[in-house]
Coordinates of C-alpha atoms and ligand atoms in Angstrom, one line a residue:
X18 CA -3.9 13.8 -13.9
X19 CA -2.9 11.0 -16.3
X20 CA -4.9 8.4 -14.5
X21 CA -7.9 10.5 -14.3
X22 CA -8.1 11.1 -18.0
X23 CA -10.7 8.4 -18.2
X24 CA -12.8 10.6 -16.0
X25 CA -13.1 13.2 -18.7
X26 CA -14.5 10.7 -21.1
X27 CA -17.3 9.7 -18.9
X28 CA -17.2 7.4 -15.9
X29 CA -14.5 8.4 -13.4
X30 CA -11.6 6.0 -13.0
X31 CA -12.4 5.2 -9.3
X32 CA -15.9 4.2 -10.3
X33 CA -14.6 2.0 -13.0
X34 CA -12.2 0.3 -10.5
X35 CA -15.0 -0.1 -8.0
X36 CA -17.1 -1.7 -10.8
X37 CA -14.3 -4.0 -11.6
X38 CA -14.0 -5.0 -8.0
X39 CA -17.8 -5.7 -7.7
X40 CA -17.9 -7.6 -11.0
X41 CA -14.8 -9.7 -10.1
X42 CA -15.9 -10.4 -6.6
X43 CA -19.5 -11.2 -7.5
X44 CA -18.7 -13.5 -10.4
X45 CA -16.0 -15.2 -8.3
X46 CA -18.2 -15.9 -5.4
X47 CA -20.9 -17.2 -7.8
X48 CA -18.4 -19.4 -9.7
X49 CA -17.1 -20.7 -6.3
X50 CA -20.6 -21.7 -5.3
X51 CA -21.5 -23.4 -8.6
X52 CA -18.3 -24.9 -9.9
X53 CA -15.6 -24.7 -7.2
X54 CA -13.9 -28.0 -8.1
X55 CA -14.6 -27.9 -11.8
X56 CA -11.5 -28.0 -14.1
X57 CA -13.0 -25.4 -16.3
X58 CA -13.1 -22.9 -13.5
X59 CA -9.5 -23.7 -12.6
X60 CA -8.7 -23.1 -16.3
X61 CA -10.5 -19.8 -16.4
X62 CA -8.6 -18.7 -13.3
X63 CA -5.2 -19.8 -14.5
X64 CA -5.6 -18.6 -18.1
X65 CA -7.8 -15.5 -17.9
X66 CA -8.3 -14.0 -14.5
X67 CA -4.7 -14.5 -13.1
X68 CA -2.9 -13.3 -16.2
X69 CA -5.0 -10.1 -16.5
X70 CA -4.5 -9.5 -12.7
X71 CA -0.8 -10.2 -12.9
X72 CA -0.2 -8.0 -15.9
X73 CA -1.8 -5.1 -14.0
X74 CA 0.2 -5.9 -10.8
X75 CA 3.4 -6.2 -12.8
X76 CA 2.8 -2.9 -14.6
X77 CA 2.6 -1.3 -11.2
X78 CA 5.5 -3.2 -9.6
X79 CA 7.7 -2.4 -12.6
X80 CA 7.6 1.3 -11.9
X81 CA 8.2 1.0 -8.2
X82 CA 12.0 1.1 -8.2
X83 CA 12.3 4.1 -10.6
X84 CA 9.4 5.8 -8.7
X85 CA 11.0 5.3 -5.3
X86 CA 14.4 6.5 -6.6
X87 CA 13.2 9.6 -8.4
X88 CA 10.6 10.7 -5.9
X89 CA 12.8 10.3 -2.9
X90 CA 15.8 11.9 -4.6
X91 CA 13.7 14.8 -5.9
X92 CA 11.8 15.0 -2.6
X93 CA 15.0 15.4 -0.5
X94 CA 16.5 17.8 -3.1
X95 CA 13.3 19.8 -3.1
X96 CA 13.2 20.0 0.7
X97 CA 16.6 21.7 0.3
X98 CA 18.8 21.6 3.3
X99 CA 19.8 18.7 5.5
X100 CA 18.2 20.3 8.6
X101 CA 14.8 20.4 6.9
X102 CA 15.2 16.8 5.7
X103 CA 16.1 15.8 9.2
X104 CA 13.2 17.6 10.8
X105 CA 10.6 16.3 8.4
X106 CA 12.2 12.8 8.5
X107 CA 12.0 12.8 12.3
X108 CA 8.4 13.9 12.3
X109 CA 7.5 11.4 9.7
X110 CA 9.0 8.5 11.7
X111 CA 7.3 9.7 14.8
X112 CA 3.9 9.8 13.1
X113 CA 4.6 6.3 11.6
X114 CA 5.4 4.8 15.0
X115 CA 2.5 6.6 16.8
X116 CA -0.2 5.6 14.4
X117 CA 1.2 2.0 14.1
X118 CA 1.2 1.7 17.9
X119 CA -2.4 3.0 18.1
X120 CA -3.4 0.4 15.6
X121 CA -1.9 -2.4 17.6
X122 CA -3.6 -1.3 20.7
X123 CA -6.9 -1.2 18.9
X124 CA -6.3 -4.8 17.8
X125 CA -5.1 -6.1 21.1
X126 CA -7.9 -4.6 23.0
X127 CA -10.5 -6.3 20.8
X128 CA -8.8 -9.7 20.9
X129 CA -8.5 -9.5 24.7
X130 CA -12.2 -8.7 25.1
X131 CA -13.6 -11.3 22.6
X132 CA -10.8 -14.0 23.0
X133 CA -11.6 -15.7 19.7
X134 CA -8.8 -18.2 20.2
X135 CA -10.5 -19.9 23.1
X136 CA -13.6 -21.0 21.2
X137 CA -11.8 -22.6 18.3
X138 CA -12.9 -26.2 17.8
X139 CA -10.0 -28.6 18.5
X140 CA -10.9 -30.8 15.5
X141 CA -10.8 -27.7 13.2
X142 CA -7.5 -26.7 14.8
X143 CA -6.0 -30.1 14.1
X144 CA -7.3 -30.2 10.5
X145 CA -5.9 -26.7 9.7
X146 CA -2.6 -27.5 11.3
X147 CA -2.3 -30.6 9.1
X148 CA -3.5 -29.0 5.9
X149 CA -1.3 -25.9 6.0
X150 CA 1.8 -27.6 7.6
X151 CA 4.0 -27.5 4.5
X152 CA 3.4 -23.7 3.9
X153 CA 3.8 -23.0 7.6
X154 CA 7.2 -24.8 7.6
X155 CA 8.3 -22.5 4.7
X156 CA 7.2 -19.4 6.6
X157 CA 9.0 -20.6 9.8
X158 CA 12.2 -21.2 7.7
X159 CA 11.8 -17.7 6.1
X160 CA 11.5 -16.2 9.5
X161 CA 14.6 -18.0 10.7
X162 CA 16.7 -16.7 7.7
X163 CA 15.4 -13.1 8.3
X164 CA 15.9 -13.3 12.0
X165 CA 16.0 -10.1 14.1
X166 CA 18.9 -8.5 15.7
X167 CA 21.8 -6.1 15.2
X168 CA 22.1 -7.2 11.6
X169 CA 18.5 -6.2 10.9
X170 CA 19.8 -2.6 11.2
X171 CA 23.1 -3.2 9.5
X172 CA 21.2 -4.7 6.5
X173 CA 19.4 -1.4 5.9
X174 CA 22.7 -0.2 4.4
X175 CA 23.0 -2.0 1.1
X176 CA 26.3 -3.3 -0.3
X177 CA 25.0 -2.6 -3.7
X178 CA 22.0 -0.5 -4.5
X179 CA 21.2 -2.2 -7.8
X180 CA 21.2 -5.6 -6.0
X181 CA 18.9 -4.1 -3.3
X182 CA 16.6 -2.8 -5.9
X183 CA 16.6 -6.1 -7.8
X184 CA 15.8 -8.1 -4.7
X185 CA 13.0 -5.7 -3.8
X186 CA 14.8 -4.6 -0.7
X187 CA 13.1 -1.3 -0.5
X188 CA 14.7 -0.2 2.8
X189 CA 18.2 -0.6 1.2
X190 CA 17.1 1.3 -1.9
X191 CA 15.5 4.1 0.2
X192 CA 18.7 4.4 2.3
X193 CA 20.9 4.7 -0.8
X194 CA 18.5 7.3 -2.3
X195 CA 18.2 9.4 0.8
X196 CA 22.0 9.7 1.0
X197 CA 22.1 10.4 -2.8
X198 CA 19.5 13.1 -2.4
X199 CA 21.3 14.7 0.5
X200 CA 24.6 14.6 -1.5
X201 CA 22.9 16.4 -4.4
X202 CA 21.8 19.2 -2.1
X203 CA 25.4 19.8 -1.2
X204 CA 26.7 20.3 -4.7
X205 CA 26.8 23.6 -6.5
X206 CA 23.6 24.3 -8.5
X207 CA 25.6 24.2 -11.8
X208 CA 26.3 20.5 -11.1
X209 CA 23.1 19.4 -9.4
X210 CA 20.6 21.1 -11.7
X211 CA 21.3 18.9 -14.8
X212 CA 21.0 15.8 -12.6
X213 CA 17.7 17.0 -11.1
X214 CA 16.4 17.8 -14.6
X215 CA 17.1 14.3 -15.7
X216 CA 15.4 12.9 -12.6
X217 CA 12.4 15.1 -13.2
X218 CA 12.2 13.8 -16.7
X219 CA 12.4 10.2 -15.6
X220 CA 9.8 11.0 -12.8
X221 CA 7.4 12.4 -15.4
X222 CA 7.8 9.5 -17.7
X223 CA 7.2 7.1 -14.8
X224 CA 4.0 9.1 -14.0
X225 CA 2.9 8.6 -17.6
X226 CA 3.6 4.9 -17.3
X227 CA 1.5 4.7 -14.1
X228 CA -1.3 6.3 -16.1
X229 CA -1.1 3.5 -18.6
X230 CA -1.1 0.9 -15.8
X231 CA -4.1 2.5 -14.2
X232 CA -6.1 2.3 -17.4
X233 CA -5.9 -1.4 -16.9
X234 CA -6.9 -1.2 -13.3
X235 CA -10.6 -2.0 -13.6
X236 CA -9.8 -5.2 -15.5
X237 CA -6.8 -6.0 -13.4
X238 CA -8.7 -5.6 -10.2
X239 CA -11.6 -7.7 -11.5
X240 CA -9.1 -10.5 -12.4
X241 CA -7.3 -10.4 -9.1
X242 CA -10.5 -10.5 -7.1
X243 CA -12.0 -13.2 -9.3
X244 CA -8.9 -15.4 -8.8
X245 CA -9.1 -15.1 -5.1
X246 CA -12.9 -15.6 -4.6
X247 CA -13.4 -18.3 -7.3
X248 CA -11.2 -20.8 -5.6
X249 CA -11.3 -19.6 -2.0
X250 CA -11.9 -22.1 0.7
X251 CA -14.9 -20.5 2.3
X252 CA -15.1 -23.3 4.8
X253 CA -11.8 -22.2 6.3
X254 CA -13.3 -18.7 6.5
X255 CA -16.3 -20.1 8.3
X256 CA -14.3 -22.1 10.8
X257 CA -12.2 -19.1 11.7
X258 CA -15.1 -16.7 11.4
X259 CA -14.8 -15.2 14.9
X260 CA -11.1 -14.4 14.4
X261 CA -11.6 -13.1 10.8
X262 CA -14.5 -10.9 11.9
X263 CA -12.5 -9.5 14.8
X264 CA -9.6 -8.6 12.6
X265 CA -11.9 -7.0 10.0
X266 CA -13.7 -5.0 12.8
X267 CA -10.4 -3.8 14.3
X268 CA -9.1 -2.8 10.8
X269 CA -12.4 -1.0 10.2
X270 CA -12.2 0.8 13.5
X271 CA -8.6 1.9 12.8
X272 CA -9.4 2.9 9.2
X273 CA -12.8 4.7 9.6
X274 CA -12.4 5.6 13.3
X275 CA -8.8 6.4 14.3
X276 CA -7.3 7.5 11.0
X277 CA -10.4 9.3 9.7
X278 CA -10.8 11.1 13.1
X279 CA -7.1 12.1 13.1
X280 CA -7.7 13.6 9.6
X281 CA -10.6 15.5 11.0
X282 CA -9.0 16.7 14.2
X283 CA -5.4 17.3 13.0
X284 CA -5.9 18.3 9.4
X285 CA -9.5 19.5 9.4
X286 CA -10.9 17.2 6.7
X287 CA -14.5 16.0 7.2
X288 CA -14.7 12.2 7.5
X289 CA -17.0 11.8 4.5
X290 CA -14.8 14.0 2.4
X291 CA -11.7 12.2 3.4
X292 CA -13.1 8.8 2.6
X293 CA -14.6 10.0 -0.7
X294 CA -11.2 11.3 -1.8
X295 CA -9.4 8.1 -1.0
X296 CA -11.8 5.8 -2.7
X297 CA -9.5 4.8 -5.5
X298 CA -6.6 4.4 -3.1
X299 CA -8.6 2.1 -0.9
X300 CA -9.8 0.0 -3.8
X301 CA -6.3 -0.3 -5.3
X302 CA -4.8 -1.3 -1.9
X303 CA -7.6 -3.8 -1.3
X304 CA -7.3 -5.5 -4.6
X305 CA -3.5 -5.6 -5.0
X306 CA -2.8 -6.4 -1.3
X307 CA 0.5 -4.5 -1.7
X308 CA 1.6 -1.1 -0.4
X309 CA 4.3 -1.1 -3.1
X310 CA 1.9 -1.7 -5.9
X311 CA -0.3 0.9 -4.5
X312 CA 2.5 3.5 -4.1
X313 CA 1.8 5.2 -7.4
X314 CA -1.9 5.6 -6.5
X315 CA -0.9 6.9 -3.0
X316 CA 1.3 9.6 -4.4
X317 CA -1.3 10.5 -7.0
X318 CA -4.1 10.7 -4.4
X319 CA -1.9 12.8 -2.1
X320 CA -1.1 15.3 -4.8
X321 CA -4.2 15.4 -6.8
X322 CA -6.9 14.9 -4.2
X323 CA -5.3 16.8 -1.3
X324 CA -2.7 19.0 -3.0
X325 CA 0.2 17.7 -0.9
X326 CA 3.4 19.3 -2.3
X327 CA 5.4 17.1 -4.6
X328 CA 8.5 17.1 -2.4
X329 CA 6.5 16.0 0.7
X330 CA 4.6 13.3 -1.2
X331 CA 7.8 12.1 -2.9
X332 CA 9.7 11.9 0.4
X333 CA 7.0 10.7 2.9
X334 CA 5.0 8.2 0.8
X335 CA 7.8 5.9 -0.5
X336 CA 9.1 5.7 3.1
X337 CA 5.5 5.0 4.3
X338 CA 4.9 2.2 1.7
X339 CA 8.0 0.5 3.1
X340 CA 8.0 1.4 6.8
X341 CA 4.5 2.4 7.9
X342 CA 2.1 -0.4 8.1
X343 CA -0.7 0.3 10.5
X344 CA -3.0 -2.5 9.4
X345 CA -0.1 -5.0 9.3
X346 CA 1.0 -4.3 12.8
X347 CA -2.6 -4.5 14.1
X348 CA -3.0 -7.8 12.3
X349 CA 0.3 -9.1 13.7
X350 CA -0.6 -8.3 17.2
X351 CA -4.1 -9.8 17.0
X352 CA -2.8 -12.9 15.3
X353 CA -0.1 -13.6 17.8
X354 CA -2.6 -13.2 20.6
X355 CA -5.2 -15.3 18.9
X356 CA -2.8 -18.1 18.3
X357 CA -1.5 -17.8 21.9
X358 CA -5.2 -18.3 23.0
X359 CA -5.5 -21.3 20.7
X360 CA -2.4 -22.9 22.1
X361 CA -3.2 -22.1 25.6
X362 CA -0.2 -19.8 26.1
X363 CA -1.1 -17.2 28.7
X364 CA 0.4 -13.9 27.7
X365 CA 0.7 -11.6 30.7
X366 CA 0.5 -7.8 30.3
X367 CA 4.3 -7.3 30.1
X368 CA 4.3 -10.0 27.4
X369 CA 1.5 -8.3 25.6
X370 CA 3.5 -5.1 25.7
X371 CA 6.4 -7.0 24.1
X372 CA 3.9 -8.0 21.4
X373 CA 2.9 -4.4 20.8
X374 CA 6.5 -3.2 20.6
X375 CA 7.6 -6.1 18.4
X376 CA 4.6 -5.7 16.1
X377 CA 5.5 -2.0 15.6
X378 CA 9.2 -2.8 15.0
X379 CA 8.6 -5.8 12.7
X380 CA 5.9 -4.0 10.7
X381 CA 8.7 -1.6 9.6
X382 CA 10.6 -4.5 8.2
X383 CA 7.7 -6.0 6.4
X384 CA 7.9 -5.9 2.6
X385 CA 5.0 -4.1 1.0
X386 CA 4.0 -7.1 -1.0
X387 CA 1.1 -9.7 -0.6
X388 CA 1.6 -11.7 2.6
X389 CA 4.9 -9.9 3.4
X390 CA 4.2 -9.9 7.1
X391 CA 3.8 -13.7 7.6
X392 CA 7.4 -14.6 8.3
X393 CA 7.7 -11.7 10.7
X394 CA 4.6 -12.8 12.6
X395 CA 6.3 -16.1 13.1
X396 CA 9.2 -14.3 14.6
X397 CA 7.1 -12.5 17.1
X398 CA 5.2 -15.7 18.0
X399 CA 8.3 -17.5 18.7
X400 CA 9.6 -14.6 20.8
X401 CA 6.7 -14.8 23.2
X402 CA 6.5 -18.6 23.3
X403 CA 3.8 -19.5 20.7
X404 CA 4.8 -22.3 18.4
X405 CA 5.7 -20.8 14.9
X406 CA 4.1 -23.7 13.1
X407 CA 0.8 -22.5 14.5
X408 CA 0.8 -19.9 11.7
X409 CA -0.7 -22.8 9.6
X410 CA -4.0 -22.1 11.3
X411 CA -4.5 -18.7 9.6
X412 CA -2.8 -19.2 6.3
X413 CA -6.1 -20.2 4.6
X414 CA -7.7 -16.8 5.4
X415 CA -4.6 -14.7 5.0
X416 CA -5.4 -13.6 1.5
X417 CA -8.7 -11.9 2.5
X418 CA -7.1 -10.3 5.6
X419 CA -4.1 -9.2 3.6
X420 CA -6.4 -7.3 1.2
X421 CA -8.1 -5.6 4.2
X422 CA -5.0 -4.7 6.2
X423 CA -3.3 -3.1 3.2
X424 CA -6.0 -0.4 3.1
X425 CA -5.1 1.2 6.5
X426 CA -1.4 0.6 5.6
X427 CA -1.6 3.0 2.7
X428 CA -4.2 5.3 4.4
X429 CA -1.7 5.8 7.3
X430 CA 0.9 6.8 4.8
X431 CA -1.4 9.3 3.1
X432 CA -2.4 10.8 6.5
X433 CA 1.2 11.2 7.4
X434 CA 1.9 13.2 4.3
X435 CA -1.1 15.4 5.2
X436 CA 0.1 15.9 8.7
X437 CA 3.6 16.8 7.5
X438 CA 2.2 19.3 5.0
X439 CA 0.1 20.9 7.7
X440 CA 2.8 21.0 10.3
X441 CA 5.2 22.6 7.8
X442 CA 2.5 25.2 7.0
X443 CA 2.7 24.3 3.3
X444 CA -0.3 25.1 1.1
X445 CA -2.5 22.0 0.6
X446 CA -3.6 22.8 -2.9
X447 CA -0.6 23.3 -5.0
X448 CA -0.5 23.8 -8.8
X449 CA -0.8 20.1 -9.4
X450 CA -4.1 19.8 -7.7
X451 CA -5.5 22.9 -9.3
X452 CA -4.6 21.4 -12.7
X453 CA -7.4 18.8 -12.3
X454 CA -10.5 20.9 -12.4
X455 CA -11.9 18.5 -15.1
X456 CA -12.7 15.9 -12.4
X457 CA -16.5 15.6 -12.8
X458 CA -17.2 16.0 -9.1
X459 CA -17.4 19.8 -8.9
X460 CA -16.8 19.8 -5.1
X461 CA -13.4 18.3 -5.9
X462 CA -11.4 21.4 -6.3
X463 CA -12.4 24.6 -4.6
X464 CA -14.7 23.8 -1.7
X465 CA -12.6 20.8 -0.8
X466 CA -9.5 23.0 -0.7
X467 CA -11.3 25.4 1.4
X468 CA -12.3 22.6 3.7
X469 CA -8.7 21.4 4.1
X470 CA -7.2 24.7 4.7
X471 CA -10.1 25.6 7.1
X472 CA -8.3 23.8 9.8
X473 CA -5.3 26.1 9.6
Ligands
LIG526 N1 0.3 -6.8 2.1 C1 0.8 -5.9 3.0 C2 1.3 -4.6 2.3 O1 1.8 -4.6 1.3 C3 2.0 -6.4 3.9 C4 1.4 -7.5 4.8 O2 0.8 -7.2 5.8 O3 1.6 -8.7 4.5 O4 1.1 -3.5 2.8

């Protein structure tokens, strides 16, 4: 409601954000074509576009920890008993894994058919390997420190929740908060109620803060996109065009085919309607490249556009922003296979199944921040015998692909919250959603609600 206030004064917020995206991208591409190496452009990026974009991103990042803490604690407490939390938690994880696995299969099928790695020019390969070698070495090192084994699971339990929060270890923070929420449900109401009241107050204050941040969104988005496009090496994009196009096509198939179809078949929302209502969500994910930074918008979209109950949104969506990454897993699988093709490593079907499984598992551990998945891709590459340094080949185009893969990442989260709401037979349009009739699109409230519940 807060973030939509702009809508009442004229142009709806999502239109303003889209406009910001278009203006930023258009002027960035133009500036790139005209003055790519000019110091003045560099100056404008460093002193105007980047700071505006970063302030917007930081305003969002700054609320993520309190948002995750209050929404999960209140979500768990709102769900009530442990049995219900367990049931919804189980279903949520199942949907996460199923949609993520579907995404990887879409990606791998495409990369197996087109085989973009085989047509990569060896001189381009050598040049990219050399140019991005230092960054690649960093990523290889990061993948070694993270590693994968029993400790990956042990580390989910934080020694110190404040330290986990400070390091941006969302899984640790989520684990602590889940246990905290469960503990609250076991206390007598006289003890738990005051705590819940405080959490609710903090939650509402956080929501207001997100409203402030979203007012900046059109400018922040323009700044972020301008900074990317103005200095982007479009030649790298050209030399890897087949790979880039394949990844974008696969992401689009998953986003507009698989996820949208699932929303139609399982929830009863028409594809056009679904896409229309997640516009702001898609644009925010695309421009921030971060599921975490998009989390406030994901929660708001679920509640205000679809009427997902607060406790379901509060429980499912922070989990999703951290654990459910459809687009990332798809990208991981495709990239490992693409690089295997480039380096002439023949991956048999069993090995490809390993890639699918590892992409699904590692996507759970990927941090919902820009380029969070790169160290984990290196991990999967090395596991199946592709040299980790090969990641250098795609680093130059990662930014664009990161923007694109974050969109299905958050859409998958949103869809999961809808599926859970539906499967728990909860009403889709709760009081929060009905409180937004001022949204200019008249179809927003009543008919849309009817459409959603029609599938019941
Ligand atoms: N940027 C992605 C996200 O935040 C993570 C990644 O794939 O690097 O969802």
